Short mmCIF file of C-alpha atoms in Angstrom, two decimals:
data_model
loop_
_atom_site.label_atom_id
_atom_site.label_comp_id
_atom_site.label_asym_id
_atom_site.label_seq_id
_atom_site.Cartn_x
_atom_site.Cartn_y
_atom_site.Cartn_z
CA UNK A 198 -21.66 32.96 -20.54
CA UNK A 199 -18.13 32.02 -21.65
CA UNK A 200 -17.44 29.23 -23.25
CA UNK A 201 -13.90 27.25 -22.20
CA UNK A 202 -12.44 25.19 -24.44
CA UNK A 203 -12.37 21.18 -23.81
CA UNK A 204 -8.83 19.93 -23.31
CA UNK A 205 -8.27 16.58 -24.63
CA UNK A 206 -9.32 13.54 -21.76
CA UNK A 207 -6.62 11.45 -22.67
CA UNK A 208 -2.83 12.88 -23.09
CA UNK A 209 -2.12 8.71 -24.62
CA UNK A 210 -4.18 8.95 -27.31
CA UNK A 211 -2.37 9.13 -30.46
CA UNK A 212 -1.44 12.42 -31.63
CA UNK A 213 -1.09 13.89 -27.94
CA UNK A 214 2.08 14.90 -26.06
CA UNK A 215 4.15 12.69 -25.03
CA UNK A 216 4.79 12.53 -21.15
CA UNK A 217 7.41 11.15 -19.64
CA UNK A 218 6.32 8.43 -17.24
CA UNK A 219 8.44 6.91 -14.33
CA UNK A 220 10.06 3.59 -13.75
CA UNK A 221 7.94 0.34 -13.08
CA UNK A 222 7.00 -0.27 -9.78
CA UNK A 223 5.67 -3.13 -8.20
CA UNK A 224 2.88 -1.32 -7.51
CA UNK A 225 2.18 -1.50 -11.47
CA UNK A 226 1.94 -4.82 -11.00
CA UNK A 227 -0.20 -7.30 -9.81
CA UNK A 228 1.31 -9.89 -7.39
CA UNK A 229 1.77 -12.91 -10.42
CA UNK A 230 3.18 -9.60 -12.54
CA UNK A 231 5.59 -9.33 -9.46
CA UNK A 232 6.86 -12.81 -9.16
CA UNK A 233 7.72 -13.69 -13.19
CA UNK A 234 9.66 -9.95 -12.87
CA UNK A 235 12.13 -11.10 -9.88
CA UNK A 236 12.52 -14.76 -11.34
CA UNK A 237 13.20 -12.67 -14.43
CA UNK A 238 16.23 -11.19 -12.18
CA UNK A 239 17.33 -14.73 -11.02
CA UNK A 240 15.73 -14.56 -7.77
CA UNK A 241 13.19 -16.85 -6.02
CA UNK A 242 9.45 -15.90 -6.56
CA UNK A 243 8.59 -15.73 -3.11
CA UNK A 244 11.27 -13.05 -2.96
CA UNK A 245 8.19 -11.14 -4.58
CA UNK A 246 5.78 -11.66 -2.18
CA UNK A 247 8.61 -10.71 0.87
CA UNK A 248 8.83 -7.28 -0.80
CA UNK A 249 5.25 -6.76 -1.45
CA UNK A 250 5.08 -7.85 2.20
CA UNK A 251 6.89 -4.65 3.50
CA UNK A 252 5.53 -2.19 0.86
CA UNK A 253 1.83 -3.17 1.58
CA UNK A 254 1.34 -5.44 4.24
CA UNK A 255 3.79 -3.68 6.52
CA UNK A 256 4.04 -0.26 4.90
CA UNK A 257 7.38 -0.09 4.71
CA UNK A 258 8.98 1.97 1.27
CA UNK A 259 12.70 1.91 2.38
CA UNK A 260 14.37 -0.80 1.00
CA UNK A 261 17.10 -0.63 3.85
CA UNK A 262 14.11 -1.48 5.91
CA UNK A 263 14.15 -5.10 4.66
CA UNK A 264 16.29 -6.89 6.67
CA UNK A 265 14.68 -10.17 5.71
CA UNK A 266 15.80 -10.06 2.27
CA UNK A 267 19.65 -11.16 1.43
CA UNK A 268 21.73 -7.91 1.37
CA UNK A 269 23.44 -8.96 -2.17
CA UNK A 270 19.81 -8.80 -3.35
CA UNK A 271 18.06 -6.15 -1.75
CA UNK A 272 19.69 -3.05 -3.88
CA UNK A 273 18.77 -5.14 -7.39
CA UNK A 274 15.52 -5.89 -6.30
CA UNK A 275 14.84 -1.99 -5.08
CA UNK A 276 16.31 -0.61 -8.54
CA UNK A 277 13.43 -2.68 -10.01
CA UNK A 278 10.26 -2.70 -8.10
CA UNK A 279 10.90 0.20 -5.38
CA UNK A 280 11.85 3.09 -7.29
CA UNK A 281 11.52 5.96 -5.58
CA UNK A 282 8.27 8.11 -6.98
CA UNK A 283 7.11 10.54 -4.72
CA UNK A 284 10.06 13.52 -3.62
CA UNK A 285 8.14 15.32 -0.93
CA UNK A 286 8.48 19.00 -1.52
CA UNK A 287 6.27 20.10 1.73
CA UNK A 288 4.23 18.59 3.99
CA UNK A 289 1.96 21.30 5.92
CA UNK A 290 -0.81 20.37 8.74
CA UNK A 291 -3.75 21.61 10.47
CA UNK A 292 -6.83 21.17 12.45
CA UNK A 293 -4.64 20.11 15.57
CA UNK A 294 -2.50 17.56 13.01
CA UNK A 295 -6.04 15.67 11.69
CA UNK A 296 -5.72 17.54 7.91
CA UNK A 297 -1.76 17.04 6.66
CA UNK A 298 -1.68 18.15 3.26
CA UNK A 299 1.66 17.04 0.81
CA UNK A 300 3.24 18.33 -2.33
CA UNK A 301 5.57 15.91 -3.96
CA UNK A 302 7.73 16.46 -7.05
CA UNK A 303 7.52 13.06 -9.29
CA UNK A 304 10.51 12.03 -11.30
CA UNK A 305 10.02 14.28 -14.23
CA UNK A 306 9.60 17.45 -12.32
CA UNK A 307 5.56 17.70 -12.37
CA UNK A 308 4.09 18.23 -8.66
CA UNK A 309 1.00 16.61 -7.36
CA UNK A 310 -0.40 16.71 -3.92
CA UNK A 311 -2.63 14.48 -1.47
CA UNK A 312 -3.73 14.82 1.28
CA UNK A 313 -4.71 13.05 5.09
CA UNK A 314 -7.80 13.59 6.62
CA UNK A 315 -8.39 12.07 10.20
CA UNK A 316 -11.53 11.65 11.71
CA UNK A 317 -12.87 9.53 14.92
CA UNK A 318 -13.74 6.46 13.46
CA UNK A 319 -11.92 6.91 10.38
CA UNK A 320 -8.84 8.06 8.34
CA UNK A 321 -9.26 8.98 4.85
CA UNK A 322 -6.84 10.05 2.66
CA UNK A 323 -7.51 12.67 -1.20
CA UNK A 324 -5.20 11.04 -3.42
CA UNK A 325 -4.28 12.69 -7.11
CA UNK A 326 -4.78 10.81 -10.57
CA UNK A 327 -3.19 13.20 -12.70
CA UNK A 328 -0.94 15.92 -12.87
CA UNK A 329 -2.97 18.98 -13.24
CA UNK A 330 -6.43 18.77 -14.83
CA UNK A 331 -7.27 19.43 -18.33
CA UNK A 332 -11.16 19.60 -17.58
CA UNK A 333 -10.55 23.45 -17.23
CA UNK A 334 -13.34 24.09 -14.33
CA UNK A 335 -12.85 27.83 -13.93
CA UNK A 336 -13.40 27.87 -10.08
CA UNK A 337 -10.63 24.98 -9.56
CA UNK A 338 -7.06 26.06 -8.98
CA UNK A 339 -5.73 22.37 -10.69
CA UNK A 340 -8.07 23.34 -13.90
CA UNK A 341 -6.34 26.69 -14.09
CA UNK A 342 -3.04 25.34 -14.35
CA UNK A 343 -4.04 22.69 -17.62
CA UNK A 344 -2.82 19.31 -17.46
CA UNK A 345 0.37 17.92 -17.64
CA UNK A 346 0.28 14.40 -17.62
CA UNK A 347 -1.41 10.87 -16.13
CA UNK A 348 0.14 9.66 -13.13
CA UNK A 349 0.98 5.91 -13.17
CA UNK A 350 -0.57 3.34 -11.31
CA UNK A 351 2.23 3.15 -8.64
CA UNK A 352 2.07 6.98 -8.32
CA UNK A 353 -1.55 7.11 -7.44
CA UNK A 354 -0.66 4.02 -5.36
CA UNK A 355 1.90 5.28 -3.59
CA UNK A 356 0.47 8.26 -2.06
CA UNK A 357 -2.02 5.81 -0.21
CA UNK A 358 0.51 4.13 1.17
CA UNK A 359 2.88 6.45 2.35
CA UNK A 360 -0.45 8.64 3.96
CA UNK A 361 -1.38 5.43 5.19
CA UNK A 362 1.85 5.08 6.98
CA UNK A 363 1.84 8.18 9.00
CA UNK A 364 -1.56 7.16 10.24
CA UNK A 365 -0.23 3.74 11.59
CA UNK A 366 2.91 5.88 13.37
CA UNK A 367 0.31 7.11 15.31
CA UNK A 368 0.64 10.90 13.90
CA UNK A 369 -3.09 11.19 13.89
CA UNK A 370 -3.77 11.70 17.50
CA UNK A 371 -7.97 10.89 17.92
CA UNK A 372 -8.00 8.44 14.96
CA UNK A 373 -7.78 5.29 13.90
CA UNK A 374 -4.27 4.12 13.38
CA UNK A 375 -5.11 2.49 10.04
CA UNK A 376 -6.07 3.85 6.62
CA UNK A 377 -9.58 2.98 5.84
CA UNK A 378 -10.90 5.26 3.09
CA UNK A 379 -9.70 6.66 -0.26
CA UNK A 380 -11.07 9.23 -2.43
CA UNK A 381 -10.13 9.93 -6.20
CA UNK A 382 -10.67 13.80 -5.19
CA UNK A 383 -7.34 14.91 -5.69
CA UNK A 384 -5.81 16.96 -8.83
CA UNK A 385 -7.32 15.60 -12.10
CA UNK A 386 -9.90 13.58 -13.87
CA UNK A 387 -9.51 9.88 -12.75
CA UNK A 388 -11.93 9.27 -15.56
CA UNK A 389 -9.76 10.90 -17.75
CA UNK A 390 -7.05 8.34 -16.55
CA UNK A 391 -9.05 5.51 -16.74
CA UNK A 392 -6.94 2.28 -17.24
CA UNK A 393 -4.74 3.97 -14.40
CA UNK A 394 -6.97 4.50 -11.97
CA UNK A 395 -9.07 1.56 -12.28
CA UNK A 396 -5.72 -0.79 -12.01
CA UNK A 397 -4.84 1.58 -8.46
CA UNK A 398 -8.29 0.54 -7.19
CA UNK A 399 -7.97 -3.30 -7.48
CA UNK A 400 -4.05 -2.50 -6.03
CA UNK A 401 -6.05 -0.71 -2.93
CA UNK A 402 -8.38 -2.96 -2.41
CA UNK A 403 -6.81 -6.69 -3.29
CA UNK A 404 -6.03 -8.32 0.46
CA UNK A 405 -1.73 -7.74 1.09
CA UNK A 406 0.87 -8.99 0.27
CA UNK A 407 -0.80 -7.86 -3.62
CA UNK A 408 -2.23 -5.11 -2.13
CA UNK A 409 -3.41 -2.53 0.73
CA UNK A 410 -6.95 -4.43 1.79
CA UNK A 411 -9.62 -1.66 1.78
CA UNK A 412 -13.36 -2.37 1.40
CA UNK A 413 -14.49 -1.52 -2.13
CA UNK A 414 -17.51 0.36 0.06
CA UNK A 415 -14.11 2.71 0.85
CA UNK A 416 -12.95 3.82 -1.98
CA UNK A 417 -14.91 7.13 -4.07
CA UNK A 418 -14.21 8.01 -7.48
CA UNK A 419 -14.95 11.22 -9.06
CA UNK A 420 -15.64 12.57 -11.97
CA UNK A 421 -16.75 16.03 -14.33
CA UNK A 422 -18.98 13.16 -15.61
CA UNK A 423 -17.24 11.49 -18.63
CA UNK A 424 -20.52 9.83 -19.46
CA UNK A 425 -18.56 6.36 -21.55
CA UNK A 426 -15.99 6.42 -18.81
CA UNK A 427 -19.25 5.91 -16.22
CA UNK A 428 -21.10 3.51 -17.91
CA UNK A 429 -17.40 1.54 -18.23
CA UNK A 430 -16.88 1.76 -14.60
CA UNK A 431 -19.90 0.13 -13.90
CA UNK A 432 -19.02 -3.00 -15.63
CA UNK A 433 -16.44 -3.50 -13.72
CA UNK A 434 -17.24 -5.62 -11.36
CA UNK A 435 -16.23 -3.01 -8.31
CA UNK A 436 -18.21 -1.55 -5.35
CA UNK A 437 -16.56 1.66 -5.06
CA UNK A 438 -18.91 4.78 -5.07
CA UNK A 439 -19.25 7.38 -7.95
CA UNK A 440 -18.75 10.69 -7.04
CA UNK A 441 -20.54 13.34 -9.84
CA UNK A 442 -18.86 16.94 -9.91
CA UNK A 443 -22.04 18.54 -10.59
CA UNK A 444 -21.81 22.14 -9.60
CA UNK A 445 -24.82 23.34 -11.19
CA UNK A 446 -28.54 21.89 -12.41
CA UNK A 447 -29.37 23.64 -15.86
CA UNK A 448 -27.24 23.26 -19.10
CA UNK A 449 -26.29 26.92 -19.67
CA UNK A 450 -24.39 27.46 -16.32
CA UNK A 451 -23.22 24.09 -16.13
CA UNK A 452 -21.68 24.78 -19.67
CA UNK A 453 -19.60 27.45 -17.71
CA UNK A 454 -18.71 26.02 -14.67
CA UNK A 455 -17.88 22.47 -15.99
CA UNK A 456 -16.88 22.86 -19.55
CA UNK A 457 -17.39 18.74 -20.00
CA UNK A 458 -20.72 19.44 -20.49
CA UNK A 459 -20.58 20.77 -23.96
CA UNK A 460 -20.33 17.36 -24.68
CA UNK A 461 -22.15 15.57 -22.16
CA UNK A 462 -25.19 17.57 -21.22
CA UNK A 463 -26.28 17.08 -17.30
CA UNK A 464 -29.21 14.65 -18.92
CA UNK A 465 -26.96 12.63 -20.39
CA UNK A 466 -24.39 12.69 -17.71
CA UNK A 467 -27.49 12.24 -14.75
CA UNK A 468 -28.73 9.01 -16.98
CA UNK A 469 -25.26 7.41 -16.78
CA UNK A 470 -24.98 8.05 -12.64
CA UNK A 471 -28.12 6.30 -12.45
CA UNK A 472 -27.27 3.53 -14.45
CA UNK A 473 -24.25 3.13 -12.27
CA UNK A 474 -26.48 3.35 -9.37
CA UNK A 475 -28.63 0.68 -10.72
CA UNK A 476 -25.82 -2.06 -12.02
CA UNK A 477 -23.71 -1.33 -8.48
CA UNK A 478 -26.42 -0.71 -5.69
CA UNK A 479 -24.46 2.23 -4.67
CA UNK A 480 -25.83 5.66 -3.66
CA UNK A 481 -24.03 8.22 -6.25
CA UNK A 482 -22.80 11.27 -4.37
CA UNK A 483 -23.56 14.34 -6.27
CA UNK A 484 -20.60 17.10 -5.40
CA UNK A 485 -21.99 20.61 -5.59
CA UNK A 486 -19.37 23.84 -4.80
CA UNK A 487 -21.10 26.75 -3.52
CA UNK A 488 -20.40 29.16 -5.38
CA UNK A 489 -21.65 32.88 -4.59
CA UNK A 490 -24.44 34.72 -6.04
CA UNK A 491 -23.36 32.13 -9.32
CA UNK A 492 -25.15 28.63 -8.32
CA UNK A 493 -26.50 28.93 -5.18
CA UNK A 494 -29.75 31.17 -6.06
CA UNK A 495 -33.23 29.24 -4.51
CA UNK A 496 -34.71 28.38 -7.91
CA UNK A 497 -31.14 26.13 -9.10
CA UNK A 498 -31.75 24.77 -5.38
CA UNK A 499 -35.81 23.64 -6.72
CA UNK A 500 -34.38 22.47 -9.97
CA UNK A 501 -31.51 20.35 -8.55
CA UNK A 502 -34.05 19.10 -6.20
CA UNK A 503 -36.76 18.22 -8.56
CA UNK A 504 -33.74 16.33 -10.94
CA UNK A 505 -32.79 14.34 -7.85
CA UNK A 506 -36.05 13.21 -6.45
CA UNK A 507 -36.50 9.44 -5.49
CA UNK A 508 -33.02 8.74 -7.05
CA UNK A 509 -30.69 6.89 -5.44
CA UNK A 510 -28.41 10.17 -4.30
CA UNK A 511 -26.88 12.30 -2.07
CA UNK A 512 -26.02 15.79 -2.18
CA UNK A 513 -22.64 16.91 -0.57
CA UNK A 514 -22.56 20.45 -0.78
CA UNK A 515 -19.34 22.02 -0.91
CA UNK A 516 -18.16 25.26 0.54
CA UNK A 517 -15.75 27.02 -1.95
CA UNK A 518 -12.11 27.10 -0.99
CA UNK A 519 -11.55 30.51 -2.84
CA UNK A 520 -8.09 30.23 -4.51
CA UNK A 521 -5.69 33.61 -4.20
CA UNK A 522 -6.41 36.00 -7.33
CA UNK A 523 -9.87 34.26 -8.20
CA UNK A 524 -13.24 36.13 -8.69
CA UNK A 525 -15.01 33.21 -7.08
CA UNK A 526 -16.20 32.83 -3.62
CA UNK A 527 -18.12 30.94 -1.21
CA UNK A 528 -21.58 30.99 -0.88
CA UNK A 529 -22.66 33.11 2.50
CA UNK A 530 -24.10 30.62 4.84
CA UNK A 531 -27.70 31.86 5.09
CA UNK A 532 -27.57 30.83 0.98
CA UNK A 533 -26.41 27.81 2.14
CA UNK A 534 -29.01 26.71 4.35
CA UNK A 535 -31.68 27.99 2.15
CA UNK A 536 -30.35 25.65 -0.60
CA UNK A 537 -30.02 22.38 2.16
CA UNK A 538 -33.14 23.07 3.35
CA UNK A 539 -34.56 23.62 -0.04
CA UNK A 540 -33.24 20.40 -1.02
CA UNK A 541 -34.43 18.20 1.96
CA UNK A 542 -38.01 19.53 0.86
CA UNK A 543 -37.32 17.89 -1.97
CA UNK A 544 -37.13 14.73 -0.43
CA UNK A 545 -33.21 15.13 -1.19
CA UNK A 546 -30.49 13.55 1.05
CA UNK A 547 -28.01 16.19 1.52
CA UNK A 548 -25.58 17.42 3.81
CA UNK A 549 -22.50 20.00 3.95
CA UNK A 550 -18.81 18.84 3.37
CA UNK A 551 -16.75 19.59 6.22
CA UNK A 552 -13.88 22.51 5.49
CA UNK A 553 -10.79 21.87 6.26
CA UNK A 554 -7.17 22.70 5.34
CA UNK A 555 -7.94 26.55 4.73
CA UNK A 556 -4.91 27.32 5.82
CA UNK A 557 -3.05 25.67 4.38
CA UNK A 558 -4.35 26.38 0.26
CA UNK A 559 -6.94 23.55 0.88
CA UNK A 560 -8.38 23.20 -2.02
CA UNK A 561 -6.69 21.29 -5.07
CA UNK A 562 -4.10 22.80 -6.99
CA UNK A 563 -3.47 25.83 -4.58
CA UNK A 564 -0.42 23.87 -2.82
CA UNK A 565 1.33 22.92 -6.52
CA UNK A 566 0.54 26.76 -7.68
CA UNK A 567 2.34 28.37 -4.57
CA UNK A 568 5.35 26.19 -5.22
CA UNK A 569 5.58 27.21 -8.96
CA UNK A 570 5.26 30.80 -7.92
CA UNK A 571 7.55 30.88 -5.34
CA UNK A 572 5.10 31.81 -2.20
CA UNK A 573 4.21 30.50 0.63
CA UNK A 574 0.46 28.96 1.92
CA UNK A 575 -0.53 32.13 2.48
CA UNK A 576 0.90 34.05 -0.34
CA UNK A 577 3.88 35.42 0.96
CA UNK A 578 7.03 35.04 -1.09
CA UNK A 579 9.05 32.02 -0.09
CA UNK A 580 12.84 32.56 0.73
#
């Protein structure tokens, strides 16, 4: 076994690098925040709720857009609470336009990605709380490239709202027109970000003008399982569901594949999902990669199922995205089914992610690592 060192959670605490973080945004603030920072500028406070209006309400992020609001005013009030965050880089789609995957550069140069996922009777959208990953999982492209820094609340904010305006233009042919689901699935820890993130969730899910208006029941949060960063989020007062990057049953693997757990062994860090399950009511989703011929034998499927038994959990099993260069790869699917069906014996909930987005580098991290190496989605040397 090899034994990966653990990367500092939080790049704030004292004595870590300093990153350089963007602008305010009203998206940093809540709607009361909002209304003492225009009066601040000499402006009426319900010029606040006009532009929150737009940006959430209406999904509108061009200020030019905002024809309501006094001309002499509109450019001051931009400069302060619409700065612009996200600089799309590319924007690639697949599955007959339901996947669309983006790479944006933020102000500072660091590149993040998220990405829309459309679906019959919904539209979710993988949204980024970090800027690379320092949980260094060696099977994750984003935990190969180290971490760079915490997005800000109005960063992970924004990318819900601009992916949920290209679903309400209608660019999602065979889905809903309207955002309805979030995951914190994208590249980093949101644990690791946890003031951050938490602050982004009430922003999703207060009603607009303060915010975008999903269900609580909507939003996921994952996590390698930074066991006092659980048992935080679960006084909290929110609804949202905890997604636990498992990825293997048994300590000495686990140690491997999710380096976190040198610290937090998979007792500790199953106790912690179940007290979240038991203060919220919510089912925790347990993630599990396939990985081959490395945690997908029969006897890890037994263990994981014996762990799980009569808890309130589901398995979603996840098909490796392979990332270019890696000696990881997905499970064959005869392994597969062994381990689902191995796991329903168990009395185990449990069913298979869908893959999508192959094609286009998929899986976190592989979009950012093409553009810093100059290639293309599928490897090929960009011009």
């Amino acid at each position: 076994m090899t034994s990966l060192p653990l990367i500092p959670v939080d790049p704030d605490a004292p004595g870590a690098r300093r990153a350089s973080m963007p602008p305010q945004h009203l998206a940093d603030l809540d709607l009361a925040g909002r209304k003492a920072l225009v009066t601040g500028l000499g402006e009426p406070a319900f010029r606040a709720r006009q532009i929150s209006t737009h940006y959430f309400g209406r999904l509108v992020r061009d200020p030019a857009q905002m024809t309501d609001l006094p001309a002499a005013s509109r450019a001051r009030l931009a400069d302060q609470l619409l700065p612009r965050l996200l600089n799309p880089v590319r924007e690639l789609a697949c599955d007959d336009g339901a996947t669309r995957k983006a790479l944006w550069r933020l102000h500072d140069g660091a590149l993040v990605e998220s990405v829309l996922m459309g679906y019959p009777d919904r539209v979710t959208v993988c949204i980024s709380s970090q800027a690379g990953c320092g949980m260094a999982c060696p099977f994750c492209a984003t935990g190969q490239a180290g971490l760079t820094r915490n997005l800000s609340t109005a960063e992970i904010v924004d990318q819900a709202v601009y992916l949920a305006g290209v679903a309400a233009s209608g660019a999602v042919v065979g889905s809903p027109a309207r955002l309805s689901h979030v995951v914190f699935m994208g590249m980093g820890e949101p644990l690791a970000n946890y003031n951050r993130v938490v602050a982004a969730i009430r922003r999703l899910v207060a009603p607009a003008p303060e915010g975008l208006g999903l269900s609580q029941r909507h939003i996921t949060v994952s996590t390698v399982g930074l066991v006092p960063a659980i048992h935080r989020l679960a006084s909290e007062d929110l609804s949202v569901t905890l997604a636990l990057s498992l990825h293997a049953p048994d300590d000495e693997l686990r140690d491997e594949l999710v380096p976190v757990n040198q610290r937090w062994k998979v007792s500790e860090v199953l106790d912690a999902a179940w007290a979240y399950a038991a203060r919220t009511g919510r089912r925790v989703s347990i993630e599990y990669a396939m990985i081959k011929d490395v945690n997908d034998q029969p006897w890890r499927a037994d263990l994981l199922g014996r762990l799980l038994a009569g808890k309130l959990a589901h398995v979603n099993l996840i098909p490796l995205n392979p990332t270019p260069g890696s000696r990881w790869d997905a499970s064959p699917k005869p392994v597969e089914r062994e381990f689902v069906r191995r796991l329903r014996d168990a009395g185990v909930s449990t069913t298979v992610r869908d893959t999508r987005g192959r094609e286009i580098d998929g899986a976190c991290g592989q979009l950012a690592a093409a553009e810093d190496m100059g290639t293309d989605p599928a490897g090929n040397l960009s011009a």
